[in-house]
C-alpha atoms as one frame of an Amber mdcrd trajectory, in Angstrom:
protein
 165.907  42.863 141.832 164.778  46.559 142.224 167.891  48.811 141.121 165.714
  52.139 141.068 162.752  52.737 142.543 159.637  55.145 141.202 161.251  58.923
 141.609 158.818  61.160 143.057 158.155  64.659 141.370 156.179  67.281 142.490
 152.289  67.795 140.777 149.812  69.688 140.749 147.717  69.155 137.605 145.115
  66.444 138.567 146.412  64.330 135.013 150.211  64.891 135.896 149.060  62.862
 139.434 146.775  60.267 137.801 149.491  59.451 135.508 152.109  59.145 138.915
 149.645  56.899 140.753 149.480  54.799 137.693 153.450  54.472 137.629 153.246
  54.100 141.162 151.088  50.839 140.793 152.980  49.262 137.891 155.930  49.776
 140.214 154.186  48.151 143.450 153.271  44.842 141.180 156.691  44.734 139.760
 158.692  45.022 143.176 156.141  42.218 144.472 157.388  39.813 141.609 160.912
  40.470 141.125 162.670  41.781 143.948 163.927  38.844 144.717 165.546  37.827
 141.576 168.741  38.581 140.833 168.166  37.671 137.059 165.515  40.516 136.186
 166.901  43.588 136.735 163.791  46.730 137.473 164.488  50.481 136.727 161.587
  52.368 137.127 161.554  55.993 135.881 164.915  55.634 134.005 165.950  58.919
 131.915 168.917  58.893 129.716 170.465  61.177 126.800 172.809  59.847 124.072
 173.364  61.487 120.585 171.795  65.072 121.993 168.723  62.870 122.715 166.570
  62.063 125.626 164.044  59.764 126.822 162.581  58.690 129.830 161.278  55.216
 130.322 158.546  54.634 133.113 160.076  51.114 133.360 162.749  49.429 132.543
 163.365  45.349 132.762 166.842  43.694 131.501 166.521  39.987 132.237 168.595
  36.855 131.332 168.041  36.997 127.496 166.801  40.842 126.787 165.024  43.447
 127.952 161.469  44.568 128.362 160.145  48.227 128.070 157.023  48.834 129.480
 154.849  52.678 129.171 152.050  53.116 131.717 148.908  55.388 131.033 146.541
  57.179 133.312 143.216  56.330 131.242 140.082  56.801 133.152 137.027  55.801
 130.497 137.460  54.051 127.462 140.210  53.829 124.781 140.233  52.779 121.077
 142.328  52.491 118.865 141.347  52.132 115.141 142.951  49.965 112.197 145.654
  52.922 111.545 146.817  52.642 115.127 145.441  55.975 115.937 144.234  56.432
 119.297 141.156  58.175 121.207 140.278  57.989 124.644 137.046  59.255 126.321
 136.522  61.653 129.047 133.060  62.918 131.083 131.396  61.367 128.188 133.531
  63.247 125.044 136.412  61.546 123.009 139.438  63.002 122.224 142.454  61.792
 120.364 145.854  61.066 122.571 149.413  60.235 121.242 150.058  56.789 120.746
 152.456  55.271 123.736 152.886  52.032 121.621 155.113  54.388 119.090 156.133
  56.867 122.315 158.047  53.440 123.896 159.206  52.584 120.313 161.198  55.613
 119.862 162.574  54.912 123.491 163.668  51.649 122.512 165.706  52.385 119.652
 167.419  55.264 121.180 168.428  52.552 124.500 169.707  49.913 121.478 171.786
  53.021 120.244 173.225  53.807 123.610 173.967  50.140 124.712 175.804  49.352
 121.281 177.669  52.189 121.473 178.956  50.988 124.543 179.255  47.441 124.555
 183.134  47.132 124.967 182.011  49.273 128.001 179.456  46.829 129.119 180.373
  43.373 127.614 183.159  41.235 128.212 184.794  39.372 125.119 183.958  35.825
 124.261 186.790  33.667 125.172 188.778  36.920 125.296 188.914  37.698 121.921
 185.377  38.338 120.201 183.640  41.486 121.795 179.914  40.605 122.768 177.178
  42.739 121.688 173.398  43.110 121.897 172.539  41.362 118.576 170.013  38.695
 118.865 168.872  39.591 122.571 164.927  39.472 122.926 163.386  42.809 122.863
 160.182  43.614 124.043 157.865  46.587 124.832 154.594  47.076 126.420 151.934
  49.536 127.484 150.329  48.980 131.289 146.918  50.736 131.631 144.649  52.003
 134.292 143.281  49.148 135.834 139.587  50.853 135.486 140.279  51.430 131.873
 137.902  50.001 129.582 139.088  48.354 126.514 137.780  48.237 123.384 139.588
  45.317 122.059 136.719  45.063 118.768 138.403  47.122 116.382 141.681  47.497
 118.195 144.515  45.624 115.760 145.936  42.905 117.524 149.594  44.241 117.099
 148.697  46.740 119.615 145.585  44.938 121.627 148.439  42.060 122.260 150.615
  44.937 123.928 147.924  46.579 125.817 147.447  45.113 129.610 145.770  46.294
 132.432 148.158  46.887 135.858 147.305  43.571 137.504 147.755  41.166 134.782
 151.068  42.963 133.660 153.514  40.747 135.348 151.565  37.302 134.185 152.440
  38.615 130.476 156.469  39.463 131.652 156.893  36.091 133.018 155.373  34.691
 129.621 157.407  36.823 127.485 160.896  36.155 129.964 160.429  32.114 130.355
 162.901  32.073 133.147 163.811  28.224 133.696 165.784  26.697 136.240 169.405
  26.840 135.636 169.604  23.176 135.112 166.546  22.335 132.579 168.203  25.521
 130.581 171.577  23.658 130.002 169.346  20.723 129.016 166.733  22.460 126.996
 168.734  22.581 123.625 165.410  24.029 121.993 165.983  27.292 123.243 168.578
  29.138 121.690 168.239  32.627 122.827 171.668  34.017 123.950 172.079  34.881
 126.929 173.630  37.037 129.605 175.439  35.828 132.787 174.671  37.456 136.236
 178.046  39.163 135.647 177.193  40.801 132.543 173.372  41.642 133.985 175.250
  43.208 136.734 177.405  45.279 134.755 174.420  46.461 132.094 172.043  47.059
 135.313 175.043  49.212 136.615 175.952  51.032 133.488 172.277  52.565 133.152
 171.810  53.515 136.888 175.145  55.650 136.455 173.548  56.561 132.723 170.528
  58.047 134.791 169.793  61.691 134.718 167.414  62.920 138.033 165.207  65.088
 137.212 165.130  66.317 140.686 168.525  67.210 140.994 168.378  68.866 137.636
 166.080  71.323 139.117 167.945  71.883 142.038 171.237  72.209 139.667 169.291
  75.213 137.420 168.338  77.151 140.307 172.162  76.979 141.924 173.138  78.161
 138.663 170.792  80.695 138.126 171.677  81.921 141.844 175.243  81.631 141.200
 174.710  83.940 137.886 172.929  86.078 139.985 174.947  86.435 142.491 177.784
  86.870 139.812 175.945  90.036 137.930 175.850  91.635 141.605 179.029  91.199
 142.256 180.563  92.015 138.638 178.559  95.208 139.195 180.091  96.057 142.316
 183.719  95.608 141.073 182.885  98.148 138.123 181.911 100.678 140.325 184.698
 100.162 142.914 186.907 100.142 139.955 185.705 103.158 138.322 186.053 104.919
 142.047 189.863 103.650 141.935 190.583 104.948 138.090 189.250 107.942 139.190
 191.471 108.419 142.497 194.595 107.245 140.141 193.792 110.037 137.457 193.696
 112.766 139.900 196.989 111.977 141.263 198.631 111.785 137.720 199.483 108.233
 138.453 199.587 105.722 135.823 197.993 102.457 136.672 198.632  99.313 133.995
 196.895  96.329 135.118 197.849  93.266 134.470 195.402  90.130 134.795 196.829
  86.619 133.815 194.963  83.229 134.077 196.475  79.874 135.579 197.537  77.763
 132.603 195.194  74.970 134.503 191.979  77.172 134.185 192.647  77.930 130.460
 189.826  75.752 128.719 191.526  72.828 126.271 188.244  72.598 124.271 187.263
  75.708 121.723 186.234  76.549 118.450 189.286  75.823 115.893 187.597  77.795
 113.423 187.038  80.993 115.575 188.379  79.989 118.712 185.089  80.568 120.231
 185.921  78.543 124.001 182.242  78.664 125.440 179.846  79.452 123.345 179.190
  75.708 121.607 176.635  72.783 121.561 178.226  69.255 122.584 177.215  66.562
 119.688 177.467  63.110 118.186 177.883  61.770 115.102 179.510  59.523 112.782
 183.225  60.183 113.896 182.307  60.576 117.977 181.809  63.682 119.828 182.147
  67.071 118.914 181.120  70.453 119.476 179.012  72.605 116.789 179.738  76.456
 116.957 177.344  78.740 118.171 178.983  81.861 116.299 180.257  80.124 113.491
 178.151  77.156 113.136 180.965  75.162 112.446 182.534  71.496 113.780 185.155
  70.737 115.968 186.270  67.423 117.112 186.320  66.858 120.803 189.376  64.638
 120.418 192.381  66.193 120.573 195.941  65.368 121.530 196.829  65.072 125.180
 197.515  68.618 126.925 200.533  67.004 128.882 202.092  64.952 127.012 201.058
  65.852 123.309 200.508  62.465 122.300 197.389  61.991 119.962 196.271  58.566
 121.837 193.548  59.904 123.392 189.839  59.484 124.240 186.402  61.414 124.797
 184.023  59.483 127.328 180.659  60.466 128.258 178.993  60.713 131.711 175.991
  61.950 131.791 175.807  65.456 130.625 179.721  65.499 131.547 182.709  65.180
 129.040 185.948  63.597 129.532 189.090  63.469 127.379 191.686  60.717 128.410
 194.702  60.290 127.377 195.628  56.122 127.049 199.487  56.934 127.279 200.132
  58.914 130.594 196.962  58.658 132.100 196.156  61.890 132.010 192.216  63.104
 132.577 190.418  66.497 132.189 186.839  67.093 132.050 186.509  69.377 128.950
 182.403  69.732 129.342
């Protein structure tokens, strides 16, 4: 089953297109084999953040027993790699050294294990309502999908990394072999396999939990440049109020009458997150760490929990949840719910 599809972005280097085609056609041979199955579960393009981290994964699979990461490369030539697991590539005849997307998909991996532990009472049901389920001892996987006019030198290549390397076509024969998806009924019979396993309801809820964990990039774009309108549209009009103000002072003055004004902000707009230090309210860089989220200072450079008692009825039951790049404190007694960030 598809549950995102390849996200477009505009390019105009001729390497930033190679390298879409080639996510393109993993994409195309992974919607022909799966689509249809409701027990692998395909994100393509999937970018998350957790713990002030990001990382985007060209393709995503969470099937019946784990998941499968899989990093597609543009390589038009040949590519080596030698016995320290260094990588070159060659280009027009000249070889150049490239980063290596076995350790690129590595680093993506662990940071996804972070995210989905953290969450597993999110995610996971308990087991006969009383032991919460995790992601301990689920099958975990990652591969890198090539050009299919790449040429591989598979002499020297250590077989760690040649038996991760696979051209486009033959990608999905080597998911299927890693997956071995049985019937239903030979898998309550087949007593030799003992990898755990997740039910269609809990695949459902994981494959649902990282579409809404899914930043677009696209929309991110469009986001800065409303904001950067908005801020310019702010300066103009901040600039306009000085002067009309200044105008106004000026009439008041030479008619010996004292102005005093007063501004007051509604208690609801007051912000319930800032600084306890220096009581710094916007200036601050949301974190994670040992003891949840917090914010980190920007004039003081110091800590302050994001937790904090409930702003209506006082009591310290609360709770911080993450969305995205948003922040919510929730309060478990009253139900009350602000986005603080």
């Amino acid at each position: 089953m598809i549950l995102k599809t390849k996200s477009l972005q505009t390019t105009s280097t001729p390497q930033a297109i190679a390298g879409q085609k080639q996510e393109q056609d993993v994409a195309f041979f992974l919607r022909r084999a799966f689509k249809d199955n409701p027990e692998v579960l395909v994100i393509n393009d999937f970018k998350f953040s957790f713990n002030d981290e990001t990382a985007q994964i060209d393709h995503l699979i969470v099937y019946t027993y784990g998941f499968v990461l899989i990093e597609s490369k543009s390589i038009k030539g040949h590519v080596r790699v030698n016995s320290q697991g260094e990588w070159t590539r060659s280009y027009n005849c000249q070889w150049s050294g490239m980063p290596s997307p076995i350790k690129q998909v590595e680093l993506q991996q662990a940071l996804l294990k972070e995210m989905l532990k953290h969450h597993k009472s999110d995610i996971l049901s308990k087991l006969l309502g009383v032991k919460q389920q995790g992601f301990g001892g689920r099958c975990w996987h990652y591969l890198c999908a090539v050009s299919s006019n790449t040429v591989i030198d598979r002499k020297t290549m250590p077989k760690e990394i040649s038996d991760k390397l696979f051209k486009t076509e033959f990608l999905v024969d080597e998911l299927k072999s890693i997956m071995n998806l049985k019937h239903k009924i030979i898998r309550l019979i087949n007593v030799a396999d003992t990898r755990p396993d997740f039910n269609q309801q809990e695949l459902n809820s994981i494959g649902q939990f990282l579409i809404s964990q899914h930043i677009d990039s696209n929309i991110q774009q469009a986001n800065h440049a409303q904001v950067e309108q908005k801020q310019t549209q702010t300066i103009a009009n901040t600039l306009e109020l000085e002067s009309t103000s200044a105008a106004t002072n000026h009439l008041a003055q030479s008619n010996a009458t004292t102005l005093t004004p007063v501004a007051t902000l509604a208690s609801e707009q007051h912000p319930i997150l800032s600084c306890k230090h220096c009581r710094e309210s916007t200036q601050y860089t949301p974190m994670y760490g040992k003891f949840g989220y917090y914010i980190n200072c920007n004039q003081c450079s110091k800590n302050t929990p994001m937790k904090q008692a409930c702003p209506q009825c006082m009591n310290k039951n609360t709770k911080v949840t993450k969305r995205k790049e948003t922040y919510t404190l929730n309060c478990a007694d009253c139900g009350f719910e602000k986005q603080i960030i």
